[in-house]
PDB file of C-alpha atoms and ligand atoms in Angstrom:
ATOM      1  CA  MET V   1    -187.444  73.833 -55.276  1.00  0.00           C
ATOM      2  CA  ASN V   2    -189.499  74.465 -52.202  1.00  0.00           C
ATOM      3  CA  THR V   3    -188.415  76.595 -49.218  1.00  0.00           C
ATOM      4  CA  ARG V   4    -187.723  73.984 -46.555  1.00  0.00           C
ATOM      5  CA  GLU V   5    -184.002  73.402 -46.852  1.00  0.00           C
ATOM      6  CA  MET V   6    -183.440  77.067 -48.068  1.00  0.00           C
ATOM      7  CA  PHE V   7    -184.953  78.447 -44.849  1.00  0.00           C
ATOM      8  CA  ALA V   8    -183.149  75.934 -42.544  1.00  0.00           C
ATOM      9  CA  LYS V   9    -179.794  76.960 -44.017  1.00  0.00           C
ATOM     10  CA  ALA V  10    -180.708  80.739 -43.823  1.00  0.00           C
ATOM     11  CA  ILE V  11    -181.611  80.475 -40.150  1.00  0.00           C
ATOM     12  CA  LYS V  12    -178.420  78.597 -39.354  1.00  0.00           C
ATOM     13  CA  GLY V  13    -176.312  80.982 -41.399  1.00  0.00           C
ATOM     14  CA  GLY V  14    -177.761  84.198 -40.176  1.00  0.00           C
ATOM     15  CA  TYR V  15    -179.047  85.578 -43.507  1.00  0.00           C
ATOM     16  CA  ALA V  16    -182.431  85.910 -45.212  1.00  0.00           C
ATOM     17  CA  ILE V  17    -183.665  84.838 -48.667  1.00  0.00           C
ATOM     18  CA  PRO V  18    -184.817  87.673 -50.947  1.00  0.00           C
ATOM     19  CA  ALA V  19    -188.484  87.368 -52.166  1.00  0.00           C
ATOM     20  CA  PHE V  20    -188.863  89.593 -55.117  1.00  0.00           C
ATOM     21  CA  ASN V  21    -192.229  90.053 -56.869  1.00  0.00           C
ATOM     22  CA  PHE V  22    -192.283  90.017 -60.668  1.00  0.00           C
ATOM     23  CA  ASN V  23    -194.884  91.273 -63.195  1.00  0.00           C
ATOM     24  CA  ASN V  24    -192.928  91.491 -66.364  1.00  0.00           C
ATOM     25  CA  MET V  25    -189.880  90.274 -68.294  1.00  0.00           C
ATOM     26  CA  GLU V  26    -187.563  93.062 -67.410  1.00  0.00           C
ATOM     27  CA  GLN V  27    -188.142  92.629 -63.670  1.00  0.00           C
ATOM     28  CA  LEU V  28    -187.637  88.824 -63.993  1.00  0.00           C
ATOM     29  CA  GLN V  29    -184.438  89.215 -65.987  1.00  0.00           C
ATOM     30  CA  ALA V  30    -183.032  91.688 -63.432  1.00  0.00           C
ATOM     31  CA  ILE V  31    -183.919  89.305 -60.506  1.00  0.00           C
ATOM     32  CA  ILE V  32    -182.302  86.317 -62.232  1.00  0.00           C
ATOM     33  CA  LYS V  33    -179.139  88.196 -63.298  1.00  0.00           C
ATOM     34  CA  ALA V  34    -178.673  89.667 -59.789  1.00  0.00           C
ATOM     35  CA  SER V  35    -179.212  86.181 -58.157  1.00  0.00           C
ATOM     36  CA  ALA V  36    -177.062  84.349 -60.693  1.00  0.00           C
ATOM     37  CA  GLU V  37    -174.145  86.803 -60.390  1.00  0.00           C
ATOM     38  CA  THR V  38    -174.285  86.911 -56.610  1.00  0.00           C
ATOM     39  CA  LYS V  39    -175.097  83.204 -56.256  1.00  0.00           C
ATOM     40  CA  SER V  40    -178.029  83.910 -54.010  1.00  0.00           C
ATOM     41  CA  PRO V  41    -180.974  81.630 -53.564  1.00  0.00           C
ATOM     42  CA  VAL V  42    -184.094  83.596 -54.657  1.00  0.00           C
ATOM     43  CA  ILE V  43    -187.947  83.384 -54.194  1.00  0.00           C
ATOM     44  CA  LEU V  44    -189.903  84.640 -57.174  1.00  0.00           C
ATOM     45  CA  GLN V  45    -193.263  85.880 -55.961  1.00  0.00           C
ATOM     46  CA  VAL V  46    -196.473  86.081 -57.929  1.00  0.00           C
ATOM     47  CA  SER V  47    -199.160  88.304 -56.354  1.00  0.00           C
ATOM     48  CA  LYS V  48    -202.879  88.553 -57.200  1.00  0.00           C
ATOM     49  CA  GLY V  49    -202.148  91.783 -58.905  1.00  0.00           C
ATOM     50  CA  ALA V  50    -199.481  90.185 -61.025  1.00  0.00           C
ATOM     51  CA  ARG V  51    -201.829  87.361 -62.031  1.00  0.00           C
ATOM     52  CA  ASN V  52    -204.394  89.905 -63.091  1.00  0.00           C
ATOM     53  CA  TYR V  53    -201.824  92.011 -64.964  1.00  0.00           C
ATOM     54  CA  ALA V  54    -199.716  89.322 -66.618  1.00  0.00           C
ATOM     55  CA  ASN V  55    -201.687  86.092 -66.550  1.00  0.00           C
ATOM     56  CA  GLN V  56    -200.969  83.214 -64.239  1.00  0.00           C
ATOM     57  CA  THR V  57    -200.032  80.765 -67.019  1.00  0.00           C
ATOM     58  CA  LEU V  58    -197.687  83.102 -68.644  1.00  0.00           C
ATOM     59  CA  LEU V  59    -195.976  83.972 -65.358  1.00  0.00           C
ATOM     60  CA  ARG V  60    -195.569  80.328 -64.473  1.00  0.00           C
ATOM     61  CA  TYR V  61    -193.785  79.491 -67.711  1.00  0.00           C
ATOM     62  CA  MET V  62    -191.737  82.721 -67.488  1.00  0.00           C
ATOM     63  CA  ALA V  63    -190.473  81.399 -64.136  1.00  0.00           C
ATOM     64  CA  GLN V  64    -189.643  78.085 -65.747  1.00  0.00           C
ATOM     65  CA  GLY V  65    -187.812  79.899 -68.497  1.00  0.00           C
ATOM     66  CA  ALA V  66    -185.985  81.902 -65.811  1.00  0.00           C
ATOM     67  CA  VAL V  67    -184.472  78.687 -64.437  1.00  0.00           C
ATOM     68  CA  GLU V  68    -183.088  77.901 -67.825  1.00  0.00           C
ATOM     69  CA  TYR V  69    -181.858  81.484 -68.239  1.00  0.00           C
ATOM     70  CA  ALA V  70    -180.040  81.214 -64.880  1.00  0.00           C
ATOM     71  CA  LYS V  71    -178.257  78.147 -66.103  1.00  0.00           C
ATOM     72  CA  GLU V  72    -177.215  79.900 -69.289  1.00  0.00           C
ATOM     73  CA  LEU V  73    -175.780  82.603 -67.085  1.00  0.00           C
ATOM     74  CA  GLY V  74    -173.447  80.061 -65.579  1.00  0.00           C
ATOM     75  CA  TRP V  75    -175.440  79.249 -62.418  1.00  0.00           C
ATOM     76  CA  GLU V  76    -175.235  75.443 -62.503  1.00  0.00           C
ATOM     77  CA  LYS V  77    -177.827  74.641 -59.929  1.00  0.00           C
ATOM     78  CA  PRO V  78    -180.136  77.631 -59.626  1.00  0.00           C
ATOM     79  CA  GLN V  79    -181.930  77.666 -56.257  1.00  0.00           C
ATOM     80  CA  ILE V  80    -185.208  79.322 -57.299  1.00  0.00           C
ATOM     81  CA  VAL V  81    -188.621  79.038 -55.632  1.00  0.00           C
ATOM     82  CA  LEU V  82    -191.853  80.007 -57.412  1.00  0.00           C
ATOM     83  CA  HIS V  83    -194.216  81.241 -54.647  1.00  0.00           C
ATOM     84  CA  LEU V  84    -197.757  82.524 -54.571  1.00  0.00           C
ATOM     85  CA  ASP V  85    -197.837  85.749 -52.602  1.00  0.00           C
ATOM     86  CA  HIS V  86    -200.919  86.440 -50.522  1.00  0.00           C
ATOM     87  CA  GLY V  87    -203.137  83.523 -51.600  1.00  0.00           C
ATOM     88  CA  ASP V  88    -206.630  84.408 -50.352  1.00  0.00           C
ATOM     89  CA  SER V  89    -208.510  81.130 -50.796  1.00  0.00           C
ATOM     90  CA  PHE V  90    -208.034  77.401 -50.821  1.00  0.00           C
ATOM     91  CA  GLU V  91    -209.014  77.229 -54.464  1.00  0.00           C
ATOM     92  CA  LEU V  92    -206.355  79.693 -55.497  1.00  0.00           C
ATOM     93  CA  CYS V  93    -203.620  77.987 -53.515  1.00  0.00           C
ATOM     94  CA  LYS V  94    -204.757  74.591 -54.887  1.00  0.00           C
ATOM     95  CA  SER V  95    -204.614  75.851 -58.484  1.00  0.00           C
ATOM     96  CA  CYS V  96    -201.014  77.151 -57.939  1.00  0.00           C
ATOM     97  CA  VAL V  97    -199.973  73.840 -56.333  1.00  0.00           C
ATOM     98  CA  ASP V  98    -201.479  71.871 -59.236  1.00  0.00           C
ATOM     99  CA  PHE V  99    -199.789  74.254 -61.667  1.00  0.00           C
ATOM    100  CA  GLY V 100    -196.274  73.701 -60.484  1.00  0.00           C
ATOM    101  CA  PHE V 101    -195.604  76.410 -57.887  1.00  0.00           C
ATOM    102  CA  SER V 102    -193.125  75.061 -55.276  1.00  0.00           C
ATOM    103  CA  SER V 103    -194.432  77.276 -52.404  1.00  0.00           C
ATOM    104  CA  VAL V 104    -197.713  79.143 -51.546  1.00  0.00           C
ATOM    105  CA  MET V 105    -198.811  81.653 -49.132  1.00  0.00           C
ATOM    106  CA  ILE V 106    -202.317  81.435 -47.583  1.00  0.00           C
ATOM    107  CA  ASP V 107    -203.065  84.781 -46.046  1.00  0.00           C
ATOM    108  CA  ALA V 108    -206.111  84.258 -43.817  1.00  0.00           C
ATOM    109  CA  SER V 109    -204.792  86.899 -41.265  1.00  0.00           C
ATOM    110  CA  HIS V 110    -207.873  89.072 -41.702  1.00  0.00           C
ATOM    111  CA  LEU V 111    -210.156  86.259 -40.507  1.00  0.00           C
ATOM    112  CA  PRO V 112    -210.884  85.390 -36.899  1.00  0.00           C
ATOM    113  CA  TYR V 113    -208.138  83.270 -35.308  1.00  0.00           C
ATOM    114  CA  GLU V 114    -209.926  79.874 -35.504  1.00  0.00           C
ATOM    115  CA  GLU V 115    -210.937  80.440 -39.106  1.00  0.00           C
ATOM    116  CA  ASN V 116    -207.345  81.463 -40.015  1.00  0.00           C
ATOM    117  CA  ILE V 117    -206.180  78.149 -38.458  1.00  0.00           C
ATOM    118  CA  ALA V 118    -208.863  76.131 -40.303  1.00  0.00           C
ATOM    119  CA  LEU V 119    -208.149  77.590 -43.781  1.00  0.00           C
ATOM    120  CA  THR V 120    -204.372  77.457 -43.342  1.00  0.00           C
ATOM    121  CA  LYS V 121    -204.522  73.801 -42.282  1.00  0.00           C
ATOM    122  CA  LYS V 122    -206.648  72.938 -45.288  1.00  0.00           C
ATOM    123  CA  VAL V 123    -204.076  74.477 -47.611  1.00  0.00           C
ATOM    124  CA  VAL V 124    -201.182  72.798 -45.709  1.00  0.00           C
ATOM    125  CA  ASP V 125    -202.816  69.377 -45.880  1.00  0.00           C
ATOM    126  CA  TYR V 126    -203.283  69.734 -49.697  1.00  0.00           C
ATOM    127  CA  ALA V 127    -199.922  71.303 -50.488  1.00  0.00           C
ATOM    128  CA  HIS V 128    -197.759  68.918 -48.469  1.00  0.00           C
ATOM    129  CA  GLN V 129    -199.007  65.956 -50.553  1.00  0.00           C
ATOM    130  CA  PHE V 130    -196.994  67.508 -53.381  1.00  0.00           C
ATOM    131  CA  ASP V 131    -194.148  68.663 -51.204  1.00  0.00           C
ATOM    132  CA  VAL V 132    -195.071  72.311 -51.661  1.00  0.00           C
ATOM    133  CA  THR V 133    -194.307  74.474 -48.703  1.00  0.00           C
ATOM    134  CA  VAL V 134    -196.866  76.805 -47.170  1.00  0.00           C
ATOM    135  CA  GLU V 135    -196.430  80.308 -45.612  1.00  0.00           C
ATOM    136  CA  ALA V 136    -199.202  81.499 -43.255  1.00  0.00           C
ATOM    137  CA  GLU V 137    -199.770  84.839 -41.680  1.00  0.00           C
ATOM    138  CA  LEU V 138    -200.642  85.833 -38.130  1.00  0.00           C
ATOM    139  CA  GLY V 139    -201.181  89.483 -37.263  1.00  0.00           C
ATOM    140  CA  VAL V 140    -202.139  92.212 -39.683  1.00  0.00           C
ATOM    141  CA  LEU V 141    -199.874  94.580 -41.627  1.00  0.00           C
ATOM    142  CA  ALA V 142    -200.967  98.090 -42.477  1.00  0.00           C
ATOM    143  CA  GLY V 143    -200.558  99.526 -45.971  1.00  0.00           C
ATOM    144  CA  VAL V 144    -201.674  98.883 -49.466  1.00  0.00           C
ATOM    145  CA  GLU V 145    -200.239  96.196 -51.711  1.00  0.00           C
ATOM    146  CA  ASP V 146    -202.112  95.354 -54.918  1.00  0.00           C
ATOM    147  CA  GLU V 147    -205.470  94.108 -53.539  1.00  0.00           C
ATOM    148  CA  VAL V 148    -204.191  93.528 -50.061  1.00  0.00           C
ATOM    149  CA  SER V 149    -204.827  96.522 -47.774  1.00  0.00           C
ATOM    150  CA  SER V 150    -205.484  97.439 -44.177  1.00  0.00           C
ATOM    151  CA  ALA V 151    -205.659 100.798 -42.490  1.00  0.00           C
ATOM    152  CA  VAL V 152    -204.085  99.659 -39.261  1.00  0.00           C
ATOM    153  CA  SER V 153    -201.590  97.084 -38.181  1.00  0.00           C
ATOM    154  CA  HIS V 154    -201.965  94.542 -35.366  1.00  0.00           C
ATOM    155  CA  TYR V 155    -198.748  93.047 -34.173  1.00  0.00           C
ATOM    156  CA  THR V 156    -198.548  89.296 -34.011  1.00  0.00           C
ATOM    157  CA  LYS V 157    -199.310  88.015 -30.573  1.00  0.00           C
ATOM    158  CA  PRO V 158    -196.382  85.918 -29.363  1.00  0.00           C
ATOM    159  CA  GLU V 159    -198.685  83.847 -27.064  1.00  0.00           C
ATOM    160  CA  GLU V 160    -200.563  82.510 -30.200  1.00  0.00           C
ATOM    161  CA  VAL V 161    -197.656  81.425 -32.408  1.00  0.00           C
ATOM    162  CA  VAL V 162    -197.024  77.941 -30.923  1.00  0.00           C
ATOM    163  CA  ASP V 163    -200.655  76.982 -31.071  1.00  0.00           C
ATOM    164  CA  PHE V 164    -201.049  78.390 -34.587  1.00  0.00           C
ATOM    165  CA  ALA V 165    -197.905  76.669 -36.014  1.00  0.00           C
ATOM    166  CA  THR V 166    -198.639  73.372 -34.366  1.00  0.00           C
ATOM    167  CA  ARG V 167    -202.279  73.180 -35.347  1.00  0.00           C
ATOM    168  CA  THR V 168    -201.778  74.397 -38.956  1.00  0.00           C
ATOM    169  CA  GLY V 169    -198.526  72.565 -39.761  1.00  0.00           C
ATOM    170  CA  CYS V 170    -197.396  75.608 -41.799  1.00  0.00           C
ATOM    171  CA  ASP V 171    -193.704  75.792 -42.904  1.00  0.00           C
ATOM    172  CA  SER V 172    -193.169  79.494 -42.238  1.00  0.00           C
ATOM    173  CA  LEU V 173    -194.995  82.303 -40.607  1.00  0.00           C
ATOM    174  CA  ALA V 174    -195.342  85.900 -41.781  1.00  0.00           C
ATOM    175  CA  ILE V 175    -195.632  88.183 -38.757  1.00  0.00           C
ATOM    176  CA  SER V 176    -196.480  91.790 -38.099  1.00  0.00           C
ATOM    177  CA  ILE V 177    -193.847  93.770 -36.180  1.00  0.00           C
ATOM    178  CA  GLY V 178    -194.289  97.125 -37.870  1.00  0.00           C
ATOM    179  CA  THR V 179    -193.464  96.568 -41.524  1.00  0.00           C
ATOM    180  CA  SER V 180    -196.048  97.748 -43.986  1.00  0.00           C
ATOM    181  CA  HIS V 181    -197.033  97.395 -47.579  1.00  0.00           C
ATOM    182  CA  GLY V 182    -196.402 100.031 -50.248  1.00  0.00           C
ATOM    183  CA  ALA V 183    -194.347 103.157 -50.660  1.00  0.00           C
ATOM    184  CA  TYR V 184    -196.215 105.046 -47.901  1.00  0.00           C
ATOM    185  CA  LYS V 185    -195.553 102.774 -45.046  1.00  0.00           C
ATOM    186  CA  PHE V 186    -196.071 105.409 -42.366  1.00  0.00           C
ATOM    187  CA  THR V 187    -198.026 108.710 -42.144  1.00  0.00           C
ATOM    188  CA  PRO V 188    -196.018 111.744 -41.325  1.00  0.00           C
ATOM    189  CA  GLU V 189    -197.741 111.727 -37.962  1.00  0.00           C
ATOM    190  CA  GLN V 190    -196.259 108.299 -37.213  1.00  0.00           C
ATOM    191  CA  CYS V 191    -192.765 109.520 -37.984  1.00  0.00           C
ATOM    192  CA  THR V 192    -190.406 112.078 -36.560  1.00  0.00           C
ATOM    193  CA  ARG V 193    -188.638 114.587 -38.770  1.00  0.00           C
ATOM    194  CA  ASP V 194    -184.812 114.738 -39.075  1.00  0.00           C
ATOM    195  CA  PRO V 195    -184.176 118.401 -38.117  1.00  0.00           C
ATOM    196  CA  LYS V 196    -181.300 118.689 -40.606  1.00  0.00           C
ATOM    197  CA  THR V 197    -182.696 117.199 -43.774  1.00  0.00           C
ATOM    198  CA  GLY V 198    -186.469 117.592 -43.038  1.00  0.00           C
ATOM    199  CA  LYS V 199    -186.867 113.918 -44.145  1.00  0.00           C
ATOM    200  CA  LEU V 200    -189.262 111.593 -42.291  1.00  0.00           C
ATOM    201  CA  VAL V 201    -187.825 109.102 -39.890  1.00  0.00           C
ATOM    202  CA  PRO V 202    -190.011 106.036 -39.500  1.00  0.00           C
ATOM    203  CA  PRO V 203    -190.725 104.384 -36.141  1.00  0.00           C
ATOM    204  CA  PRO V 204    -188.460 101.398 -35.402  1.00  0.00           C
ATOM    205  CA  LEU V 205    -189.633  97.751 -35.874  1.00  0.00           C
ATOM    206  CA  ALA V 206    -190.870  95.973 -32.791  1.00  0.00           C
ATOM    207  CA  PHE V 207    -187.905  93.762 -32.203  1.00  0.00           C
ATOM    208  CA  ASP V 208    -189.165  92.919 -28.767  1.00  0.00           C
ATOM    209  CA  VAL V 209    -192.172  91.227 -30.406  1.00  0.00           C
ATOM    210  CA  LEU V 210    -189.856  89.344 -32.800  1.00  0.00           C
ATOM    211  CA  ASP V 211    -187.708  88.147 -29.829  1.00  0.00           C
ATOM    212  CA  ALA V 212    -190.712  86.947 -28.020  1.00  0.00           C
ATOM    213  CA  ILE V 213    -191.939  84.979 -31.067  1.00  0.00           C
ATOM    214  CA  MET V 214    -188.462  83.475 -31.625  1.00  0.00           C
ATOM    215  CA  GLU V 215    -188.421  82.472 -27.827  1.00  0.00           C
ATOM    216  CA  GLN V 216    -191.757  80.664 -28.381  1.00  0.00           C
ATOM    217  CA  LEU V 217    -190.795  79.039 -31.708  1.00  0.00           C
ATOM    218  CA  PRO V 218    -187.021  78.427 -31.619  1.00  0.00           C
ATOM    219  CA  GLY V 219    -185.642  77.977 -35.148  1.00  0.00           C
ATOM    220  CA  PHE V 220    -188.985  78.399 -36.835  1.00  0.00           C
ATOM    221  CA  PRO V 221    -188.865  80.217 -40.198  1.00  0.00           C
ATOM    222  CA  ILE V 222    -190.198  83.780 -39.829  1.00  0.00           C
ATOM    223  CA  VAL V 223    -191.198  86.004 -42.862  1.00  0.00           C
ATOM    224  CA  LEU V 224    -191.265  89.805 -43.146  1.00  0.00           C
ATOM    225  CA  HIS V 225    -193.663  91.338 -45.652  1.00  0.00           C
ATOM    226  CA  GLY V 226    -193.706  95.003 -46.650  1.00  0.00           C
ATOM    227  CA  SER V 227    -189.953  95.397 -46.262  1.00  0.00           C
ATOM    228  CA  SER V 228    -189.025  97.853 -48.955  1.00  0.00           C
ATOM    229  CA  SER V 229    -186.805 100.722 -47.791  1.00  0.00           C
ATOM    230  CA  VAL V 230    -188.108 103.313 -50.312  1.00  0.00           C
ATOM    231  CA  PRO V 231    -184.637 104.659 -51.172  1.00  0.00           C
ATOM    232  CA  GLN V 232    -184.638 108.469 -51.197  1.00  0.00           C
ATOM    233  CA  GLU V 233    -182.466 108.587 -54.327  1.00  0.00           C
ATOM    234  CA  TYR V 234    -185.219 107.038 -56.421  1.00  0.00           C
ATOM    235  CA  VAL V 235    -187.928 109.175 -54.803  1.00  0.00           C
ATOM    236  CA  ASP V 236    -185.868 112.252 -55.558  1.00  0.00           C
ATOM    237  CA  ILE V 237    -185.283 111.278 -59.210  1.00  0.00           C
ATOM    238  CA  ILE V 238    -188.973 110.607 -59.658  1.00  0.00           C
ATOM    239  CA  ASN V 239    -189.939 113.907 -58.111  1.00  0.00           C
ATOM    240  CA  GLU V 240    -187.242 115.813 -60.106  1.00  0.00           C
ATOM    241  CA  ASN V 241    -188.645 114.267 -63.325  1.00  0.00           C
ATOM    242  CA  GLY V 242    -192.294 115.159 -63.157  1.00  0.00           C
ATOM    243  CA  GLY V 243    -193.336 112.597 -60.445  1.00  0.00           C
ATOM    244  CA  LYS V 244    -195.090 113.307 -57.263  1.00  0.00           C
ATOM    245  CA  LEU V 245    -194.231 111.091 -54.276  1.00  0.00           C
ATOM    246  CA  PRO V 246    -194.171 113.406 -51.293  1.00  0.00           C
ATOM    247  CA  ASP V 247    -193.148 111.908 -47.999  1.00  0.00           C
ATOM    248  CA  ALA V 248    -192.798 108.329 -49.280  1.00  0.00           C
ATOM    249  CA  VAL V 249    -191.098 106.387 -46.431  1.00  0.00           C
ATOM    250  CA  GLY V 250    -189.831 102.804 -45.881  1.00  0.00           C
ATOM    251  CA  ILE V 251    -188.125 100.494 -43.491  1.00  0.00           C
ATOM    252  CA  PRO V 252    -184.516 101.470 -42.871  1.00  0.00           C
ATOM    253  CA  GLU V 253    -182.056  98.944 -44.325  1.00  0.00           C
ATOM    254  CA  GLU V 254    -180.050  98.522 -41.091  1.00  0.00           C
ATOM    255  CA  GLN V 255    -183.282  97.258 -39.328  1.00  0.00           C
ATOM    256  CA  LEU V 256    -183.678  94.654 -42.033  1.00  0.00           C
ATOM    257  CA  ARG V 257    -179.982  93.714 -41.841  1.00  0.00           C
ATOM    258  CA  LYS V 258    -180.550  93.200 -38.098  1.00  0.00           C
ATOM    259  CA  ALA V 259    -183.704  91.038 -38.716  1.00  0.00           C
ATOM    260  CA  SER V 260    -181.846  89.046 -41.408  1.00  0.00           C
ATOM    261  CA  LYS V 261    -179.404  87.669 -38.772  1.00  0.00           C
ATOM    262  CA  SER V 262    -182.348  86.215 -36.708  1.00  0.00           C
ATOM    263  CA  ALA V 263    -184.933  83.644 -37.489  1.00  0.00           C
ATOM    264  CA  VAL V 264    -186.303  85.987 -40.216  1.00  0.00           C
ATOM    265  CA  CYS V 265    -185.368  83.956 -43.248  1.00  0.00           C
ATOM    266  CA  LYS V 266    -187.540  85.518 -45.985  1.00  0.00           C
ATOM    267  CA  ILE V 267    -187.868  89.232 -46.600  1.00  0.00           C
ATOM    268  CA  ASN V 268    -190.284  90.536 -49.230  1.00  0.00           C
ATOM    269  CA  ILE V 269    -189.248  93.501 -51.334  1.00  0.00           C
ATOM    270  CA  ASP V 270    -191.541  94.831 -54.058  1.00  0.00           C
ATOM    271  CA  SER V 271    -192.014  98.688 -53.850  1.00  0.00           C
ATOM    272  CA  ASP V 272    -188.292  99.352 -54.130  1.00  0.00           C
ATOM    273  CA  SER V 273    -188.015  97.758 -57.521  1.00  0.00           C
ATOM    274  CA  ARG V 274    -191.160  99.609 -58.648  1.00  0.00           C
ATOM    275  CA  LEU V 275    -189.446 102.814 -57.597  1.00  0.00           C
ATOM    276  CA  ALA V 276    -186.188 101.942 -59.392  1.00  0.00           C
ATOM    277  CA  PHE V 277    -188.121 101.086 -62.525  1.00  0.00           C
ATOM    278  CA  THR V 278    -190.226 104.277 -62.487  1.00  0.00           C
ATOM    279  CA  ALA V 279    -187.173 106.519 -61.627  1.00  0.00           C
ATOM    280  CA  ALA V 280    -185.277 105.105 -64.630  1.00  0.00           C
ATOM    281  CA  VAL V 281    -188.143 105.459 -67.058  1.00  0.00           C
ATOM    282  CA  ARG V 282    -188.890 109.027 -65.905  1.00  0.00           C
ATOM    283  CA  LYS V 283    -185.227 110.059 -66.190  1.00  0.00           C
ATOM    284  CA  VAL V 284    -184.653 108.553 -69.660  1.00  0.00           C
ATOM    285  CA  LEU V 285    -187.833 110.172 -71.041  1.00  0.00           C
ATOM    286  CA  THR V 286    -186.968 113.509 -69.507  1.00  0.00           C
ATOM    287  CA  ASP V 287    -183.379 113.429 -70.823  1.00  0.00           C
ATOM    288  CA  LYS V 288    -184.363 112.119 -74.208  1.00  0.00           C
ATOM    289  CA  PRO V 289    -187.876 113.456 -75.113  1.00  0.00           C
ATOM    290  CA  GLY V 290    -187.643 111.991 -78.656  1.00  0.00           C
ATOM    291  CA  GLU V 291    -187.194 108.424 -77.426  1.00  0.00           C
ATOM    292  CA  PHE V 292    -190.000 106.118 -78.400  1.00  0.00           C
ATOM    293  CA  ASP V 293    -188.354 102.667 -78.327  1.00  0.00           C
ATOM    294  CA  PRO V 294    -189.560 100.888 -75.080  1.00  0.00           C
ATOM    295  CA  ARG V 295    -186.269  98.868 -75.049  1.00  0.00           C
ATOM    296  CA  LYS V 296    -184.349 102.107 -74.570  1.00  0.00           C
ATOM    297  CA  TYR V 297    -186.123 103.018 -71.256  1.00  0.00           C
ATOM    298  CA  CYS V 298    -187.099  99.543 -70.104  1.00  0.00           C
ATOM    299  CA  GLY V 299    -183.578  98.410 -70.681  1.00  0.00           C
ATOM    300  CA  VAL V 300    -182.220 101.190 -68.375  1.00  0.00           C
ATOM    301  CA  ALA V 301    -185.021 100.360 -65.880  1.00  0.00           C
ATOM    302  CA  ARG V 302    -183.806  96.728 -65.908  1.00  0.00           C
ATOM    303  CA  ASP V 303    -180.236  97.740 -65.195  1.00  0.00           C
ATOM    304  CA  TRP V 304    -181.347  99.895 -62.317  1.00  0.00           C
ATOM    305  CA  MET V 305    -183.454  97.039 -60.832  1.00  0.00           C
ATOM    306  CA  GLU V 306    -180.598  94.632 -61.208  1.00  0.00           C
ATOM    307  CA  ASP V 307    -178.346  97.000 -59.246  1.00  0.00           C
ATOM    308  CA  LEU V 308    -181.076  97.357 -56.559  1.00  0.00           C
ATOM    309  CA  TYR V 309    -181.494  93.557 -56.246  1.00  0.00           C
ATOM    310  CA  LYS V 310    -177.742  92.986 -55.929  1.00  0.00           C
ATOM    311  CA  HIS V 311    -177.522  95.751 -53.293  1.00  0.00           C
ATOM    312  CA  LYS V 312    -180.277  94.072 -51.245  1.00  0.00           C
ATOM    313  CA  ILE V 313    -178.707  90.551 -51.613  1.00  0.00           C
ATOM    314  CA  VAL V 314    -175.235  91.674 -50.640  1.00  0.00           C
ATOM    315  CA  ASN V 315    -175.710  94.543 -48.309  1.00  0.00           C
ATOM    316  CA  VAL V 316    -178.987  93.911 -46.566  1.00  0.00           C
ATOM    317  CA  LEU V 317    -179.968  90.244 -46.617  1.00  0.00           C
ATOM    318  CA  GLY V 318    -176.483  88.620 -46.758  1.00  0.00           C
ATOM    319  CA  SER V 319    -177.670  85.770 -49.095  1.00  0.00           C
ATOM    320  CA  ASP V 320    -174.784  86.142 -51.555  1.00  0.00           C
ATOM    321  CA  GLY V 321    -172.715  83.059 -52.120  1.00  0.00           C
ATOM    322  CA  LYS V 322    -175.281  80.848 -50.429  1.00  0.00           C
ATOM    323  CA  ALA V 323    -176.495  79.052 -53.571  1.00  0.00           C
TER     324      ALA V 323
HETATM  325 ZN1  LIG U 401    -197.156  91.016 -48.415  1.00  0.00          ZN
END
């Protein structure tokens, strides 16, 4: 399905739809199990990095298989979107539309404003012929995600959003209010340090900018990228088992919970599942140095990711029971 009805319900209901990236079978199984068990609508995202890693054709049929798997798990009418994350050209978006994706993102946020509008509109005009929904982006996020990176962030300008949404016809808008891609969302200099624990405390999201955008575009679906929380428990397990992730820091979950209750109806979470996977694999291999069956550590990683996804659905986004 596409995102239109899903987002309308989420805005009305005061929750957000999880958008989880997948690159492999274990991740997809964990996403589907968590969504089926909690009856949460879910967006499966395919990034450029995922297509390079796993092959676009394979990922597309894995998603189709996931729908059947969800039904086998007892989810009678699975509400699953297959979405292109950070499409960077008309040709790529077109190929995903032609290939059966139900939603695409065209990210032309790095281009000058008028060029962003022109490219986004071109994708919208094509995608809408096939009832495929389009996410656009205005403003620039900092951080590194696969092949998307920027050293600095520029908050979305509220005075531009009506003009942009009207002229492009996009179905949802990814905005920049201080979220960031990757596991190092902020430099230590941007943070304060908790005097008790010595841990970094990130700067708060710009809710004033979000409020101003919602005032300009009442009821319009808003998307947050780069919204992993970088749970300290995973970072600690990774570091205790031979890893090296000093000062990794994410977006506190209570800020995402607050955003979920607003017109923010899609929240992208990728890094947290990478951390859960890596923490599990490192721990199993440290505890059992003789293990060489990938199912024995990837299986544990899958369980940890499933727990993480359920936690996000139930405790952060509030999308459980909505599908
Ligand atoms: Zn992103």
